[in-house]
Short mmCIF file of C-alpha atoms in Angstrom, two decimals:
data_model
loop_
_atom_site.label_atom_id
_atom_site.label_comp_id
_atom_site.label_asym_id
_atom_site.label_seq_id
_atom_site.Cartn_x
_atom_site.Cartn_y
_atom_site.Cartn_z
CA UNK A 1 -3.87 4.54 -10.59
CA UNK A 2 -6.92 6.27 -11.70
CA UNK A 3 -9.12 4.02 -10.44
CA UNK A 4 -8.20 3.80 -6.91
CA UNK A 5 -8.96 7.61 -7.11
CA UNK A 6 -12.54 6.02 -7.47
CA UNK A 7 -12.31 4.93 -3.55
CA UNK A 8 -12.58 6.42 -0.33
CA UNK A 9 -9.26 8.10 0.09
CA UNK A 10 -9.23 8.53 4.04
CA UNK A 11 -10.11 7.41 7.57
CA UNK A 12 -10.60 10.01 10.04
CA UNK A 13 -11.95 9.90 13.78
CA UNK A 14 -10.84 12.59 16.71
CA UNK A 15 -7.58 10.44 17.33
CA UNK A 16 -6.25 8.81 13.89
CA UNK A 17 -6.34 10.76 10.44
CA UNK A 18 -5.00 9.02 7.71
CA UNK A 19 -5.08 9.84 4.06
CA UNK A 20 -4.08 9.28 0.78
CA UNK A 21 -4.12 12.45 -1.30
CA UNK A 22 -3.32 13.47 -4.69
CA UNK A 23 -2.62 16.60 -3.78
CA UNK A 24 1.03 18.13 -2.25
CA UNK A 25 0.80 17.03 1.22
CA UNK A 26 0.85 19.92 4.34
CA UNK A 27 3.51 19.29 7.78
CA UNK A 28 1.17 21.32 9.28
CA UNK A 29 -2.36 19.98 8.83
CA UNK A 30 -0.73 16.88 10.34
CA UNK A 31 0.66 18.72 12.87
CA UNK A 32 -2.35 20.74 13.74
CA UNK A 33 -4.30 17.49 13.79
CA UNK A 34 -2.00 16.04 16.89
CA UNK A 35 -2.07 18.74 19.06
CA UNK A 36 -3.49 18.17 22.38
CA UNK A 37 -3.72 19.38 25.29
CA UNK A 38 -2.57 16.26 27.34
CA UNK A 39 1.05 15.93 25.29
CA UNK A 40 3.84 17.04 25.20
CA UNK A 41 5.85 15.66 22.31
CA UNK A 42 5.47 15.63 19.33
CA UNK A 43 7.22 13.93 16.52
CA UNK A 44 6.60 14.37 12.83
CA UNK A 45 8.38 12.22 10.01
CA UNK A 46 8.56 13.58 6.52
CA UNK A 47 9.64 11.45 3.68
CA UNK A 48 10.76 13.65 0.62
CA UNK A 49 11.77 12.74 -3.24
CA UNK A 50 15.16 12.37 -3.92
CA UNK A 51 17.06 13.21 -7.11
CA UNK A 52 20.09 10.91 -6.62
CA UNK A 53 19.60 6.85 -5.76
CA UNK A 54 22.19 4.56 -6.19
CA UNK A 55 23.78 6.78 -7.97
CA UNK A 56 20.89 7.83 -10.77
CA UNK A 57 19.10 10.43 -11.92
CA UNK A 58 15.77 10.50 -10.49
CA UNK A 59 13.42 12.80 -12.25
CA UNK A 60 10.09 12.42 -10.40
CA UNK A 61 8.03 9.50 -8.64
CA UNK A 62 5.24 7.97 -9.18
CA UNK A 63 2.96 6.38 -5.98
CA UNK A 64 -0.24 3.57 -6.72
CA UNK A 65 -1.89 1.92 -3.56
CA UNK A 66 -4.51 -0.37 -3.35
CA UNK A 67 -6.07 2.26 -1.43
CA UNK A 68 -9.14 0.58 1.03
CA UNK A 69 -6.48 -1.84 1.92
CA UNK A 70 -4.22 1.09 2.63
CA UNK A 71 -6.05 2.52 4.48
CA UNK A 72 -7.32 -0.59 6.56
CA UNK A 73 -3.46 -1.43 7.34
CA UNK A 74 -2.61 1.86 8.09
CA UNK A 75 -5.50 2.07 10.51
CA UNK A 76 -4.13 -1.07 12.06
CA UNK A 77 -1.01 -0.36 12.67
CA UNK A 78 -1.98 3.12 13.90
CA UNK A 79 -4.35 1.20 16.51
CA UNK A 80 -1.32 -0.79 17.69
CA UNK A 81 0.65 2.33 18.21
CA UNK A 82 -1.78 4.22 20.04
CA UNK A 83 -2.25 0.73 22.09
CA UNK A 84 1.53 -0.29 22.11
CA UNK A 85 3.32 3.38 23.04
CA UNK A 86 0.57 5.35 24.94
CA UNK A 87 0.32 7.17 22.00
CA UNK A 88 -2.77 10.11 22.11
CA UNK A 89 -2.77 11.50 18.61
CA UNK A 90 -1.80 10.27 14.87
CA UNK A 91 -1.94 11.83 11.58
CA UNK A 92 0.02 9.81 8.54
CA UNK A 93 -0.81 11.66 5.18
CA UNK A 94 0.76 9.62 1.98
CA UNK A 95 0.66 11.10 -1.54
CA UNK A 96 -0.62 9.09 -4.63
CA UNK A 97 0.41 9.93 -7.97
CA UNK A 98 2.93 11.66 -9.56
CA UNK A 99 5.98 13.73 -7.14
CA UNK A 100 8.26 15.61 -8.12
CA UNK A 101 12.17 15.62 -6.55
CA UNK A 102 11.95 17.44 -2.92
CA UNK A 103 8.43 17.01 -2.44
CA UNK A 104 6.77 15.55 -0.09
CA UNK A 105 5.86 11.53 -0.27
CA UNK A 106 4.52 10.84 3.78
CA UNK A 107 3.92 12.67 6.82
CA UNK A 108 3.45 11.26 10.10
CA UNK A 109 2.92 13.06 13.08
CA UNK A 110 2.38 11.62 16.07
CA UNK A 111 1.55 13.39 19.81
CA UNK A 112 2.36 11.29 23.61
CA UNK A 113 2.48 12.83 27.12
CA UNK A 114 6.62 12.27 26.77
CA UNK A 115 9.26 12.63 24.16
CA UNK A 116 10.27 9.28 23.58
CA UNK A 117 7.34 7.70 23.23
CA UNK A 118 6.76 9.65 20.76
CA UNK A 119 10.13 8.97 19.09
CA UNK A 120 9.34 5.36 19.54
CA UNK A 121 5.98 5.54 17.75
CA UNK A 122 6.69 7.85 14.83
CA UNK A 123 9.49 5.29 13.85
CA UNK A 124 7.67 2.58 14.21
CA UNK A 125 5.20 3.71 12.17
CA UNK A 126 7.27 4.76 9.10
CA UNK A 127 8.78 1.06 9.39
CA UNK A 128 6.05 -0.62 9.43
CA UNK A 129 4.17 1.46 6.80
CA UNK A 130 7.29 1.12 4.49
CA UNK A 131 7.27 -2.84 5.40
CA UNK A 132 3.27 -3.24 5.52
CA UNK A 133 1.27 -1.35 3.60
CA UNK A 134 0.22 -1.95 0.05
CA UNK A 135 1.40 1.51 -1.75
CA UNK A 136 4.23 1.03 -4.82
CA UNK A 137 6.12 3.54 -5.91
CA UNK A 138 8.01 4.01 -9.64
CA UNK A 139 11.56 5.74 -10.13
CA UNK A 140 11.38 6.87 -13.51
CA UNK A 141 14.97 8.19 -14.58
CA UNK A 142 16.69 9.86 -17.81
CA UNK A 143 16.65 6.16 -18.70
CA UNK A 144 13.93 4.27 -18.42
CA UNK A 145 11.22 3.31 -15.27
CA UNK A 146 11.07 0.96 -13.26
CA UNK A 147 9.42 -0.59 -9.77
CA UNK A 148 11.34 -0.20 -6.54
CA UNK A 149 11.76 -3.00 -4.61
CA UNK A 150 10.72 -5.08 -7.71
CA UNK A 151 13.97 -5.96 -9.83
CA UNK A 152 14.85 -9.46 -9.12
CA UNK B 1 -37.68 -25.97 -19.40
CA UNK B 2 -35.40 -23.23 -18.72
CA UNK B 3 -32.73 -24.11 -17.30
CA UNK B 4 -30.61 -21.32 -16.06
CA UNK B 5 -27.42 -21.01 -13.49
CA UNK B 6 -25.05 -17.28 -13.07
CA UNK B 7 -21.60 -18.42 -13.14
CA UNK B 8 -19.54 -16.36 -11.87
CA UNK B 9 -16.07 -15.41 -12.81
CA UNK B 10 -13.43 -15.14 -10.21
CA UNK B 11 -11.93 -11.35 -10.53
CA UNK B 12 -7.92 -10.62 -9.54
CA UNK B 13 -7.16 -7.30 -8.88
CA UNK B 14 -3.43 -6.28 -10.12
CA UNK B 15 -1.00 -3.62 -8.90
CA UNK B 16 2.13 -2.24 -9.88
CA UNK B 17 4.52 -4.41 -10.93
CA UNK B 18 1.65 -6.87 -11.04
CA UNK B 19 -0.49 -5.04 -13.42
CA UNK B 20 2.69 -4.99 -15.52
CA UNK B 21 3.56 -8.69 -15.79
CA UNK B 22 -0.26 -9.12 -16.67
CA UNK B 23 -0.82 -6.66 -18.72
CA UNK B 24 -4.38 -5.53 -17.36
CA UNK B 25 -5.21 -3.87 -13.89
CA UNK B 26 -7.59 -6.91 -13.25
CA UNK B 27 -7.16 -10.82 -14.31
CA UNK B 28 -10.24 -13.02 -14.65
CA UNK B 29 -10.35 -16.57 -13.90
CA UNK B 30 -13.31 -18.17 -15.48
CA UNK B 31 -12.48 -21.49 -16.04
CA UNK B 32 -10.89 -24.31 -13.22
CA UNK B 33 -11.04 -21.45 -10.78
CA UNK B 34 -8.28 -22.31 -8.00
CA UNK B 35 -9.93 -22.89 -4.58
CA UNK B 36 -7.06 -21.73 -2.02
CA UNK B 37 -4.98 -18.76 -2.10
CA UNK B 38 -1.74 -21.71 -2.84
CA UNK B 39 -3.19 -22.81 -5.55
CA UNK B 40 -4.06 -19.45 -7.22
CA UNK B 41 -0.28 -18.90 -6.51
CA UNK B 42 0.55 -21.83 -8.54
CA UNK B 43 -1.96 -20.76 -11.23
CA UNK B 44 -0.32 -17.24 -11.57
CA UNK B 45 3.45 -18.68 -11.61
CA UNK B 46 2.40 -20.84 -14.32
CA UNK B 47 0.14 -18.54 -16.44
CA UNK B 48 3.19 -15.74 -15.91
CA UNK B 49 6.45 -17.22 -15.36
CA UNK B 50 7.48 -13.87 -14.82
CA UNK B 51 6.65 -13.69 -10.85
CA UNK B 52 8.96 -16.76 -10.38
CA UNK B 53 11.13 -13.73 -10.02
CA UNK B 54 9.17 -12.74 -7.25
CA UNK B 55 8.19 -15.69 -5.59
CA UNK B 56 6.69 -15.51 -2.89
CA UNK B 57 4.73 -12.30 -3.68
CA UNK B 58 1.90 -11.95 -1.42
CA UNK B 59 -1.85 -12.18 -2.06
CA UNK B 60 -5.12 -10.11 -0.40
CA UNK B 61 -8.36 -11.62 0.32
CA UNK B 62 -11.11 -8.78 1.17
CA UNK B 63 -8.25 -6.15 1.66
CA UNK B 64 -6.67 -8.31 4.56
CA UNK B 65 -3.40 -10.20 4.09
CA UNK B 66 -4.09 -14.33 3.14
CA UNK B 67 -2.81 -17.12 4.47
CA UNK B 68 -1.49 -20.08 2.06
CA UNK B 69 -4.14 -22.78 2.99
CA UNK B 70 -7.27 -19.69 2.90
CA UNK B 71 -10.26 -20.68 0.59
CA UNK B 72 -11.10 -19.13 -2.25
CA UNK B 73 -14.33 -17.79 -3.24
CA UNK B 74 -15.36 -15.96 -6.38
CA UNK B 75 -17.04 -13.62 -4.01
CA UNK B 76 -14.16 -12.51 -2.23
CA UNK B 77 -12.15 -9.23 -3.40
CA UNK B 78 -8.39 -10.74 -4.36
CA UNK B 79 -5.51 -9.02 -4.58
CA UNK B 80 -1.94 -9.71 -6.00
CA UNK B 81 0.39 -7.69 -3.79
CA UNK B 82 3.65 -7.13 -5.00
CA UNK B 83 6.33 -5.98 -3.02
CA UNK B 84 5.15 -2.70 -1.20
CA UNK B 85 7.46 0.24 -1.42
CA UNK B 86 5.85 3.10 -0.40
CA UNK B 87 7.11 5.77 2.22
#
């Protein structure tokens, strides 16, 4: 995980802003980001760290990505949203590293000139990130850690 | 007469689960280097039974997503990509 620290950790132009940070991530500077004068929706996502799945004991998270193809997917598929839904604005900010329960794994925030497109794009970009691109994340419980998504 | 070639060693980049069935965050190939992303598929399975489990995890060439039949060079940046779970 240290190593991918080693890369670029974002890809910004006046439209898209996406990042990878090891820091707690802020709603609001992916908020800010999306504002714009010709929209008038805006949706944000935030995915948060759970304490209870499938009935254990979370006790934190840790994220790795392979982070210059992270970013490189998650530059694609924001390029197909903005293409796909009319969408003006996105901002997707994903932590790396450890998380603790309740904080804050992803926020996307995305800005159109209606509501439901902007619905429309801020879900299919949480999909498509969660289906897509290469980040991993590790439950560690009271009892042991483990891969999600990896157990046979 | 000197005779002198660079071989070059082809260089596997490991994540997550991946890094943990191999044991290291990068696996070199030196020898019988596989020349398609299927076959270096094939050579993983057998080296670590392990990703049978798995099968079929996906593989990266240059950061991009790779197709069974794609060439292999020892150039290229290669990826094993486990399942992806972030969000």
């Amino acid at each position: 995980m240290m190593k991918s620290l080693s890369y670029p950790l974002s890809v910004v132009d006046s439209q898209i802003d996406i990042q990878l940070k090891a820091e707690p991530l802020s709603v609001m500077d992916c908020y800010n980001f999306v504002v714009d004068e010709h929209c008038g929706g805006i949706d944000l996502f935030v995915g948060t760290v759970r304490r209870w799945n499938k009935g254990h004991e979370i006790t934190k998270l840790e994220f790795e990505s392979y982070a210059p193809m992270a970013l490189s997917e998650l530059k694609k598929i924001a390029n197909h949203a903005k293409a796909h839904f009319e969408a003006k604005k996105i901002s997707i900010h994903h932590r790396i590293g450890t998380v603790g329960i309740t904080e804050i794994a992803v926020v996307i925030a995305v800005s159109c000139k209606h509501r439901s497109a902007a619905f429309d794009t801020c879900a299919y970009l949480i999909d498509t990130l969660k289906e897509k691109v290469p980040i991993w994340k590790k439950e560690y419980k009271v009892d042991g850690s483990y891969w999600v998504n990896a157990r046979p | 007469m000197l005779i002198s070639f660079t071989f070059v060693n082809m260089k596997i980049l490991c994540f997550g689960l991946a890094a943990e069935i191999i044991g290291q965050r990068e696996y070199i190939i030196s020898d019988e280097q596989p020349s398609t992303v299927e076959a270096l598929r094939g050579h993983l399975l057998e080296q670590f039974p392990q990703f049978r489990e798995y099968h079929p995890f996906m593989l990266a060439v240059n950061q991009v997503y790779a197709l069974a039949e794609q060439q292999l060079s020892s150039n290229d940046e290669i990826a094993i990509i486990p399942p992806v779970s972030g969000g």
